[in-house]
Tab-separated table of C-alpha atoms in Angstrom:
chain	number	residue	atom	x	y	z
A	101	MET	CA	-7.207	-5.444	-8.270
A	102	PHE	CA	-8.947	-2.310	-7.045
A	103	GLN	CA	-8.156	1.309	-7.836
A	104	LEU	CA	-9.504	4.577	-6.603
A	105	ALA	CA	-11.184	6.807	-9.287
A	106	GLU	CA	-11.648	10.430	-8.517
A	107	ILE	CA	-14.869	11.630	-10.106
A	108	ARG	CA	-16.821	14.904	-10.067
A	109	HIS	CA	-20.543	14.840	-10.495
A	110	MET	CA	-23.533	17.028	-9.861
A	111	VAL	CA	-25.731	15.112	-7.557
A	112	ARG	CA	-29.422	15.537	-7.687
A	113	ILE	CA	-31.186	15.070	-4.361
A	114	PRO	CA	-35.024	14.924	-4.512
A	115	PRO	CA	-37.086	16.918	-1.975
A	116	TRP	CA	-38.259	13.809	-0.094
A	117	LEU	CA	-34.686	13.066	0.920
A	118	PHE	CA	-34.215	16.536	2.525
A	119	GLY	CA	-34.787	14.917	5.890
A	120	GLN	CA	-31.429	13.209	5.706
A	121	THR	CA	-28.123	15.045	6.233
A	122	LEU	CA	-26.671	16.264	2.994
A	123	ASN	CA	-23.715	13.876	3.484
A	124	ASP	CA	-25.826	10.754	3.845
A	125	ALA	CA	-28.162	11.703	0.947
A	126	VAL	CA	-25.165	12.350	-1.292
A	127	ILE	CA	-23.372	9.146	-0.338
A	128	GLU	CA	-26.559	7.033	-0.927
A	129	GLU	CA	-27.214	8.769	-4.280
A	130	LEU	CA	-23.627	8.154	-5.482
A	131	ASN	CA	-23.745	4.547	-4.500
A	132	ARG	CA	-27.012	4.171	-6.151
A	133	LYS	CA	-25.563	5.486	-9.344
A	134	LEU	CA	-22.306	3.720	-9.485
A	135	ALA	CA	-22.269	0.489	-7.406
A	136	ASN	CA	-22.139	-2.646	-9.561
A	137	LYS	CA	-22.083	-0.441	-12.652
A	138	VAL	CA	-19.210	-0.309	-15.306
A	139	VAL	CA	-17.897	3.165	-15.907
A	140	LEU	CA	-16.406	3.314	-19.417
A	141	ASN	CA	-12.562	3.216	-19.235
A	142	VAL	CA	-12.547	3.386	-15.476
A	143	GLY	CA	-13.799	0.010	-14.192
A	144	LEU	CA	-16.511	-1.766	-12.166
A	145	GLY	CA	-17.798	0.445	-9.385
A	146	ILE	CA	-17.674	-1.218	-5.997
A	147	ALA	CA	-18.385	1.350	-3.290
A	148	LEU	CA	-17.822	4.953	-2.363
A	149	PHE	CA	-14.446	5.525	-0.620
A	150	ASP	CA	-14.802	9.131	0.554
A	151	VAL	CA	-16.090	12.513	-0.452
A	152	THR	CA	-13.305	14.983	-0.944
A	153	SER	CA	-15.306	18.109	-1.480
A	154	LEU	CA	-19.006	19.100	-1.325
A	155	GLY	CA	-19.965	22.259	-3.108
A	156	ASP	CA	-22.890	24.442	-2.457
A	157	SER	CA	-26.346	23.102	-3.118
A	158	TYR	CA	-28.552	24.943	-5.511
A	159	ILE	CA	-32.174	24.725	-6.488
A	160	PHE	CA	-32.988	25.330	-10.102
A	161	PRO	CA	-36.150	26.774	-11.322
A	162	GLY	CA	-38.643	24.183	-12.379
A	163	ASP	CA	-37.130	21.368	-10.299
A	164	GLY	CA	-37.692	21.039	-6.467
A	165	ALA	CA	-34.555	18.913	-5.987
A	166	SER	CA	-31.272	20.326	-4.836
A	167	HIS	CA	-28.233	19.955	-6.969
A	168	THR	CA	-24.778	19.699	-5.421
A	169	ARG	CA	-21.424	19.475	-7.082
A	170	VAL	CA	-19.494	16.612	-5.375
A	171	THR	CA	-15.910	15.494	-5.866
A	172	PHE	CA	-15.347	12.051	-4.476
A	173	ARG	CA	-13.278	8.886	-4.766
A	174	TYR	CA	-14.863	5.605	-5.716
A	175	VAL	CA	-13.417	2.127	-5.340
A	176	VAL	CA	-13.505	0.456	-8.861
A	177	PHE	CA	-12.454	-3.037	-9.803
A	178	ARG	CA	-9.853	-2.820	-12.559
A	179	PRO	CA	-6.923	-5.173	-12.485
A	180	PHE	CA	-3.803	-3.818	-14.133
A	181	MET	CA	-2.080	-5.603	-17.000
A	182	GLU	CA	-0.105	-8.670	-16.043
A	183	GLU	CA	-1.734	-8.887	-12.739
A	184	ILE	CA	-2.216	-12.338	-11.312
A	185	LEU	CA	-5.704	-13.145	-10.134
A	186	GLU	CA	-7.509	-16.202	-8.943
A	187	GLY	CA	-11.112	-17.208	-9.771
A	188	VAL	CA	-13.352	-20.166	-10.210
A	189	ILE	CA	-13.949	-21.691	-13.636
A	190	LYS	CA	-17.523	-21.048	-14.606
A	191	ALA	CA	-17.899	-22.431	-18.129
A	192	ALA	CA	-15.906	-23.931	-20.908
A	193	ASP	CA	-16.410	-24.350	-24.646
A	194	ALA	CA	-14.240	-24.961	-27.682
A	195	ASP	CA	-13.075	-21.347	-27.860
A	196	GLY	CA	-11.906	-21.087	-24.281
A	197	MET	CA	-13.114	-20.822	-20.665
A	198	GLN	CA	-14.955	-18.353	-18.538
A	199	VAL	CA	-13.787	-17.644	-15.105
A	200	SER	CA	-15.762	-16.033	-12.451
A	201	LEU	CA	-14.669	-13.922	-9.375
A	202	GLY	CA	-17.964	-14.065	-7.686
A	203	PHE	CA	-18.649	-10.324	-8.011
A	204	TYR	CA	-17.382	-10.250	-11.654
A	205	ASP	CA	-18.071	-13.007	-14.187
A	206	ASP	CA	-16.623	-11.721	-17.434
A	207	VAL	CA	-13.112	-13.151	-17.521
A	208	TYR	CA	-12.377	-15.145	-20.582
A	209	ILE	CA	-9.458	-17.219	-21.333
A	210	ARG	CA	-9.043	-17.830	-24.971
A	211	ARG	CA	-7.797	-21.033	-26.412
A	212	ASP	CA	-4.553	-19.546	-27.628
A	213	SER	CA	-3.874	-18.166	-24.101
A	214	MET	CA	-3.832	-21.667	-22.696
A	215	MET	CA	-0.978	-24.090	-22.235
A	216	THR	CA	0.310	-25.748	-25.376
A	217	ASN	CA	-0.899	-29.302	-25.494
A	218	SER	CA	-4.283	-28.360	-24.085
A	219	ARG	CA	-7.386	-29.563	-25.844
A	220	TYR	CA	-11.256	-29.315	-25.271
A	221	ASP	CA	-12.679	-32.637	-24.305
A	222	GLU	CA	-16.295	-32.810	-25.762
A	223	THR	CA	-17.436	-35.663	-23.594
A	224	GLU	CA	-16.126	-34.239	-20.363
A	225	ARG	CA	-17.017	-30.690	-21.608
A	226	SER	CA	-13.911	-29.293	-20.148
A	227	TRP	CA	-10.343	-28.408	-21.133
A	228	VAL	CA	-7.513	-30.826	-20.488
A	229	TRP	CA	-3.889	-30.336	-20.379
A	230	ASP	CA	-1.855	-33.265	-21.810
A	231	TYR	CA	1.220	-32.876	-19.865
A	232	LYS	CA	4.103	-35.028	-20.883
A	233	ILE	CA	7.057	-35.615	-18.634
A	234	GLU	CA	9.622	-38.292	-19.430
A	235	ASP	CA	7.360	-40.644	-21.302
A	236	ASP	CA	4.687	-40.192	-18.668
A	237	LEU	CA	1.548	-38.505	-19.938
A	238	HIS	CA	-0.654	-36.798	-17.357
A	239	HIS	CA	-4.149	-35.634	-18.256
A	240	LEU	CA	-4.845	-32.575	-16.131
A	241	PHE	CA	-8.529	-31.585	-16.198
A	242	LEU	CA	-9.620	-28.143	-15.859
A	243	ASP	CA	-13.061	-28.804	-14.360
A	244	ILE	CA	-15.776	-26.407	-13.773
A	245	GLY	CA	-15.787	-25.072	-10.235
A	246	GLU	CA	-12.052	-25.405	-9.769
A	247	ARG	CA	-9.985	-22.645	-8.448
A	248	ILE	CA	-7.721	-21.287	-11.202
A	249	ARG	CA	-4.851	-18.645	-11.224
A	250	PHE	CA	-4.543	-16.630	-14.408
A	251	ARG	CA	-2.693	-13.534	-15.600
A	252	VAL	CA	-4.613	-10.532	-16.993
A	253	VAL	CA	-3.375	-9.852	-20.583
A	254	ALA	CA	-6.099	-7.617	-22.041
A	255	GLU	CA	-9.103	-5.734	-21.085
A	256	GLN	CA	-11.923	-4.371	-23.265
A	257	PHE	CA	-14.510	-1.632	-22.606
A	258	THR	CA	-17.494	-1.567	-24.637
A	259	ASP	CA	-19.936	1.305	-24.761
A	260	THR	CA	-23.338	-0.245	-24.182
A	261	THR	CA	-25.419	2.926	-24.329
A	262	PRO	CA	-28.628	1.965	-26.319
A	263	ALA	CA	-28.213	2.668	-30.116
A	264	GLY	CA	-30.774	4.734	-31.968
A	265	PRO	CA	-33.014	3.017	-34.480
A	266	ASN	CA	-30.586	3.965	-37.376
A	267	LEU	CA	-27.430	2.669	-35.885
A	268	ALA	CA	-28.846	-0.702	-34.691
A	269	GLU	CA	-28.962	-2.079	-38.201
A	270	GLY	CA	-25.941	-3.874	-39.531
A	271	GLU	CA	-23.321	-1.871	-37.544
A	272	ASN	CA	-23.715	-3.661	-34.321
A	273	THR	CA	-24.165	-7.224	-35.469
A	274	VAL	CA	-23.544	-8.742	-32.198
A	275	ALA	CA	-24.251	-12.517	-32.362
A	276	ASP	CA	-22.141	-13.228	-29.491
A	277	ARG	CA	-22.624	-12.080	-26.000
A	278	LYS	CA	-19.009	-12.623	-25.165
A	279	GLU	CA	-17.468	-10.158	-27.545
A	280	GLY	CA	-20.355	-7.698	-27.888
A	281	LYS	CA	-22.698	-6.473	-25.318
A	282	VAL	CA	-20.514	-6.926	-22.248
A	283	PRO	CA	-19.360	-3.586	-20.909
A	284	TYR	CA	-16.028	-4.712	-19.438
A	285	ILE	CA	-14.217	-7.861	-20.443
A	286	ILE	CA	-10.958	-9.179	-19.111
A	287	TYR	CA	-8.932	-11.586	-21.103
A	288	GLY	CA	-6.746	-13.845	-19.079
A	289	ALA	CA	-3.910	-16.289	-19.847
A	290	ILE	CA	-2.817	-19.395	-18.102
A	291	ASN	CA	0.262	-20.275	-20.424
A	292	ASP	CA	2.909	-19.853	-17.851
A	293	GLN	CA	4.473	-21.648	-14.843
A	294	GLY	CA	2.449	-21.215	-11.680
A	295	LEU	CA	-0.675	-20.486	-13.657
A	296	GLY	CA	-3.697	-22.814	-14.157
A	297	LEU	CA	-5.477	-24.764	-11.311
A	298	VAL	CA	-4.086	-23.617	-8.017
A	299	SER	CA	-4.161	-27.321	-6.874
A	300	TRP	CA	-1.499	-28.185	-9.388
A	301	TRP	CA	0.981	-25.866	-7.706
A	302	THR	CA	0.287	-26.125	-3.958
A	303	SER	CA	2.788	-28.192	-2.041
A	304	ASN	CA	0.860	-31.408	-1.538
A	305	SER	CA	2.228	-34.676	-2.921
A	306	ALA	CA	0.467	-34.456	-6.306
A	307	GLY	CA	1.289	-30.796	-6.690
A	308	GLN	CA	4.860	-31.403	-5.786
A	309	GLU	CA	5.546	-33.567	-8.681
A	310	GLU	CA	4.488	-30.774	-11.029
A	311	GLU	CA	6.705	-28.309	-9.307
A	312	GLU	CA	9.776	-30.349	-9.111
A	313	GLU	CA	9.554	-31.491	-12.620
A	314	MET	CA	8.374	-28.215	-14.408
A	315	GLU	CA	10.629	-25.860	-12.719
A	316	GLU	CA	13.540	-25.198	-14.936
A	317	VAL	CA	14.977	-22.523	-12.616
A	318	GLU	CA	16.268	-24.068	-9.588
A	319	VAL	CA	15.380	-25.640	-6.105
A	320	GLY	CA	15.037	-29.318	-6.680
A	321	GLU	CA	13.873	-29.943	-3.246
A	322	MET	CA	10.572	-28.459	-1.968
A	323	SER	CA	10.187	-28.879	1.667
B	50	MET	CA	-20.135	13.159	-14.530
B	51	GLU	CA	-16.561	13.933	-15.079
B	52	VAL	CA	-13.680	11.556	-14.255
B	53	VAL	CA	-10.883	13.698	-12.877
B	54	ASN	CA	-8.450	10.816	-12.408
B	55	SER	CA	-9.271	7.136	-13.263
B	56	LYS	CA	-6.311	5.857	-11.239
B	57	GLY	CA	-5.975	7.942	-8.281
B	58	ALA	CA	-4.574	5.181	-6.026
B	59	VAL	CA	-4.198	1.504	-6.062
B	60	LEU	CA	-5.809	-0.329	-3.090
B	61	SER	CA	-4.795	-3.534	-1.594
B	62	ASN	CA	-7.356	-6.199	-1.043
B	63	TYR	CA	-7.171	-5.701	2.664
B	64	GLU	CA	-8.158	-2.067	2.390
B	65	VAL	CA	-11.191	-2.916	0.230
B	66	LEU	CA	-12.072	-5.709	2.643
B	67	ARG	CA	-12.167	-3.239	5.565
B	68	LEU	CA	-14.132	-0.762	3.616
B	69	LEU	CA	-16.797	-3.310	2.584
B	70	GLN	CA	-17.049	-4.744	6.078
B	71	GLU	CA	-18.029	-1.277	7.278
B	72	VAL	CA	-20.501	-0.739	4.377
B	73	CYS	CA	-22.227	-4.096	4.906
B	74	HIS	CA	-22.483	-3.686	8.691
B	75	GLN	CA	-24.107	-0.309	8.533
B	76	GLY	CA	-27.513	-1.966	9.321
B	77	THR	CA	-26.417	-2.984	12.721
B	78	LYS	CA	-25.265	0.477	13.729
B	79	GLY	CA	-28.675	2.199	13.541
B	80	LYS	CA	-28.706	3.281	9.855
B	81	ARG	CA	-31.051	1.451	7.627
B	82	ASN	CA	-29.920	-1.830	6.252
B	83	ILE	CA	-28.503	-1.430	2.804
B	84	THR	CA	-29.991	-4.599	1.411
B	85	GLN	CA	-33.325	-2.911	1.486
B	86	THR	CA	-32.408	0.561	0.328
B	87	GLN	CA	-29.668	0.050	-2.105
B	88	THR	CA	-29.817	-3.318	-3.881
B	89	HIS	CA	-26.943	-2.716	-6.270
B	90	LEU	CA	-24.527	-1.600	-3.491
B	91	ALA	CA	-25.577	-4.580	-1.474
B	92	SER	CA	-25.162	-7.238	-4.127
B	93	ILE	CA	-21.693	-6.056	-5.225
B	94	ALA	CA	-20.544	-5.422	-1.626
B	95	PHE	CA	-21.577	-8.784	-0.342
B	96	ASP	CA	-20.254	-10.593	-3.444
B	97	THR	CA	-16.949	-8.937	-3.235
B	98	LEU	CA	-16.769	-9.464	0.547
B	99	LYS	CA	-17.348	-13.104	-0.117
B	100	TYR	CA	-14.564	-13.240	-2.642
B	101	LEU	CA	-12.127	-11.276	-0.417
B	102	GLU	CA	-12.712	-13.379	2.636
B	103	LYS	CA	-11.529	-16.408	0.746
B	104	THR	CA	-8.161	-14.805	-0.005
B	105	GLN	CA	-5.149	-14.007	1.964
B	106	CYS	CA	-6.179	-10.525	3.141
B	107	LYS	CA	-8.582	-11.927	5.739
B	108	SER	CA	-5.950	-12.217	8.448
B	109	GLN	CA	-3.941	-9.008	7.598
B	110	SER	CA	-3.940	-5.752	9.343
B	111	SER	CA	-2.405	-2.269	8.570
B	112	GLU	CA	0.467	-2.904	11.059
B	113	ILE	CA	1.203	-6.228	9.439
B	114	ILE	CA	1.427	-4.714	6.102
B	115	GLN	CA	3.433	-1.738	7.113
B	116	ARG	CA	5.933	-4.075	8.734
B	117	PHE	CA	6.106	-6.195	5.616
B	118	LEU	CA	6.700	-3.227	3.481
B	119	GLU	CA	9.562	-2.131	5.626
B	120	ALA	CA	11.049	-5.504	5.462
B	121	VAL	CA	11.113	-5.842	1.830
B	122	LYS	CA	12.462	-2.336	1.146
B	123	GLN	CA	15.908	-3.741	0.454
B	124	PHE	CA	14.704	-5.723	-2.559
B	125	LYS	CA	13.659	-2.624	-4.558
B	126	LEU	CA	10.477	-3.976	-5.808
B	127	THR	CA	7.971	-2.069	-7.885
B	128	LYS	CA	4.693	-0.936	-6.352
B	129	ALA	CA	2.718	-3.561	-8.356
B	130	GLU	CA	5.026	-6.255	-7.108
B	131	LYS	CA	4.621	-5.396	-3.551
B	132	LEU	CA	0.945	-5.102	-3.971
B	133	GLN	CA	0.734	-8.629	-5.454
B	134	LEU	CA	2.929	-10.016	-2.703
B	135	ILE	CA	0.504	-8.611	-0.163
B	136	ASN	CA	-2.609	-9.843	-2.003
B	137	LEU	CA	-1.409	-13.269	-3.080
B	138	ARG	CA	1.124	-14.194	-0.345
B	139	PRO	CA	3.247	-16.485	-2.522
B	140	THR	CA	5.167	-19.104	-0.722
B	141	THR	CA	6.936	-20.956	-3.589
B	142	PRO	CA	9.687	-19.794	-5.999
B	143	VAL	CA	7.314	-20.519	-8.980
B	144	GLU	CA	4.793	-18.045	-7.662
B	145	MET	CA	7.456	-15.477	-6.950
B	146	GLN	CA	8.604	-15.726	-10.565
B	147	LEU	CA	5.053	-15.004	-11.712
B	148	ILE	CA	4.948	-11.830	-9.715
B	149	ILE	CA	8.383	-10.432	-9.834
B	150	GLU	CA	9.332	-9.593	-13.503
B	151	GLU	CA	12.731	-10.950	-14.614
B	152	SER	CA	13.353	-12.345	-11.194
B	153	GLU	CA	16.255	-14.362	-12.425
B	154	ASP	CA	18.108	-11.184	-13.485
B	155	ARG	CA	17.151	-9.110	-10.345
B	156	LEU	CA	17.197	-11.508	-7.605
B	157	THR	CA	19.577	-14.419	-6.735
B	158	GLU	CA	18.146	-17.692	-5.434
B	159	GLU	CA	18.959	-16.810	-1.786
B	160	GLN	CA	17.236	-13.515	-2.270
B	161	VAL	CA	14.143	-15.316	-3.485
B	162	GLU	CA	14.160	-17.659	-0.573
B	163	GLU	CA	14.734	-14.690	1.787
B	164	LEU	CA	11.682	-13.018	0.167
B	165	ILE	CA	9.569	-16.136	0.705
B	166	SER	CA	10.734	-16.335	4.301
B	167	LEU	CA	9.743	-12.608	4.891
B	168	VAL	CA	6.430	-13.175	3.325
B	169	GLU	CA	5.765	-16.250	5.650
B	170	LEU	CA	7.031	-14.312	8.588
B	171	HIS	CA	5.167	-11.106	8.243
B	172	LEU	CA	2.012	-12.022	6.398
B	173	PRO	CA	-0.101	-14.559	8.482
B	174	ASP	CA	-1.567	-17.664	6.678
B	175	PRO	CA	-5.169	-17.553	7.037
B	176	THR	CA	-5.496	-21.366	7.131
B	177	ALA	CA	-2.741	-21.699	9.738
B	178	SER	CA	-3.987	-19.061	12.144
B	179	GLN	CA	-7.157	-21.054	12.771
B	180	MET	CA	-5.026	-23.907	14.235
B	181	VAL	CA	-3.197	-21.573	16.579
B	182	ASN	CA	-6.382	-20.648	18.400
B	183	GLY	CA	-6.662	-17.261	16.768
B	184	GLN	CA	-3.236	-16.321	17.972
B	185	VAL	CA	-1.231	-14.609	15.192
B	186	THR	CA	2.338	-15.170	15.839
B	187	ASN	CA	4.345	-12.128	14.520
B	188	GLN	CA	7.123	-9.939	15.947
């Protein structure tokens, strides 16, 4: 789920922070710059891991602040492809579901990545899986707030730097927040055994039925 | 800003948990509390901490993880599979199939069962450890 990104950056420390040690000032400045921000094609910054090298500090003419070249490693959130993650269902509509991980909300499960025989129920405003086993039809609801396990199938980074006045017309007609202005989107899928609501697969009595019947592989008996 | 290497290393949830616990508890050690000085760091750190504390990594330690990795060496799993085993702690064959690619071809049923028992042996169950009065039973 988390990776280390090695980054090199020229850190600017304003004069009023010269009272702190260089190390502390640099760490604070890097966290201020990268925490909770998406770096394009790298991931969502979480926290500084360590500083690998600290260059000399220079003061340039016209600016009282010191500039230091720092090489450091930063913890970023970027799940790899096919990774299994667990989150909480946050919203659902006819196109799919949105899953939240608490610190990161933009996981979308599109309708075609869900189990076959799932449908969106307008009255309940949630997705339902019509699971049929030996003439017995179960309606399994994917309610909001439920813990769900999904597989990461795609990720999309969008550059959200503000466009100039010329580019803003026509080119970036983003009607939908989902596919447009979100800097980092993860697409998930739940169309496989073991995916979907966690409660379907844990070994309590209700879940047990699902496991015994759905497993083609082996192990009839779950103890 | 120049990204030298966007994938320098992959971290397990446990390692990130430890790092964030240190970051969030800086205020108590004499340095200024980060919630006042660094709002972005505070919000992401606390949210991520909240998420991680609900997962399996809460009751792990570096010795536990090392021992687990030693024990599963024989199965020749890829790095990604071992990482997911540690992060997700699967206890059923279905979950194992999700994590291990082509598990039907690479592992026999007994091997899957063995892997499950190793997972249960080495990686403590966060819910169970509460019942044993905080005593984590491992060899």
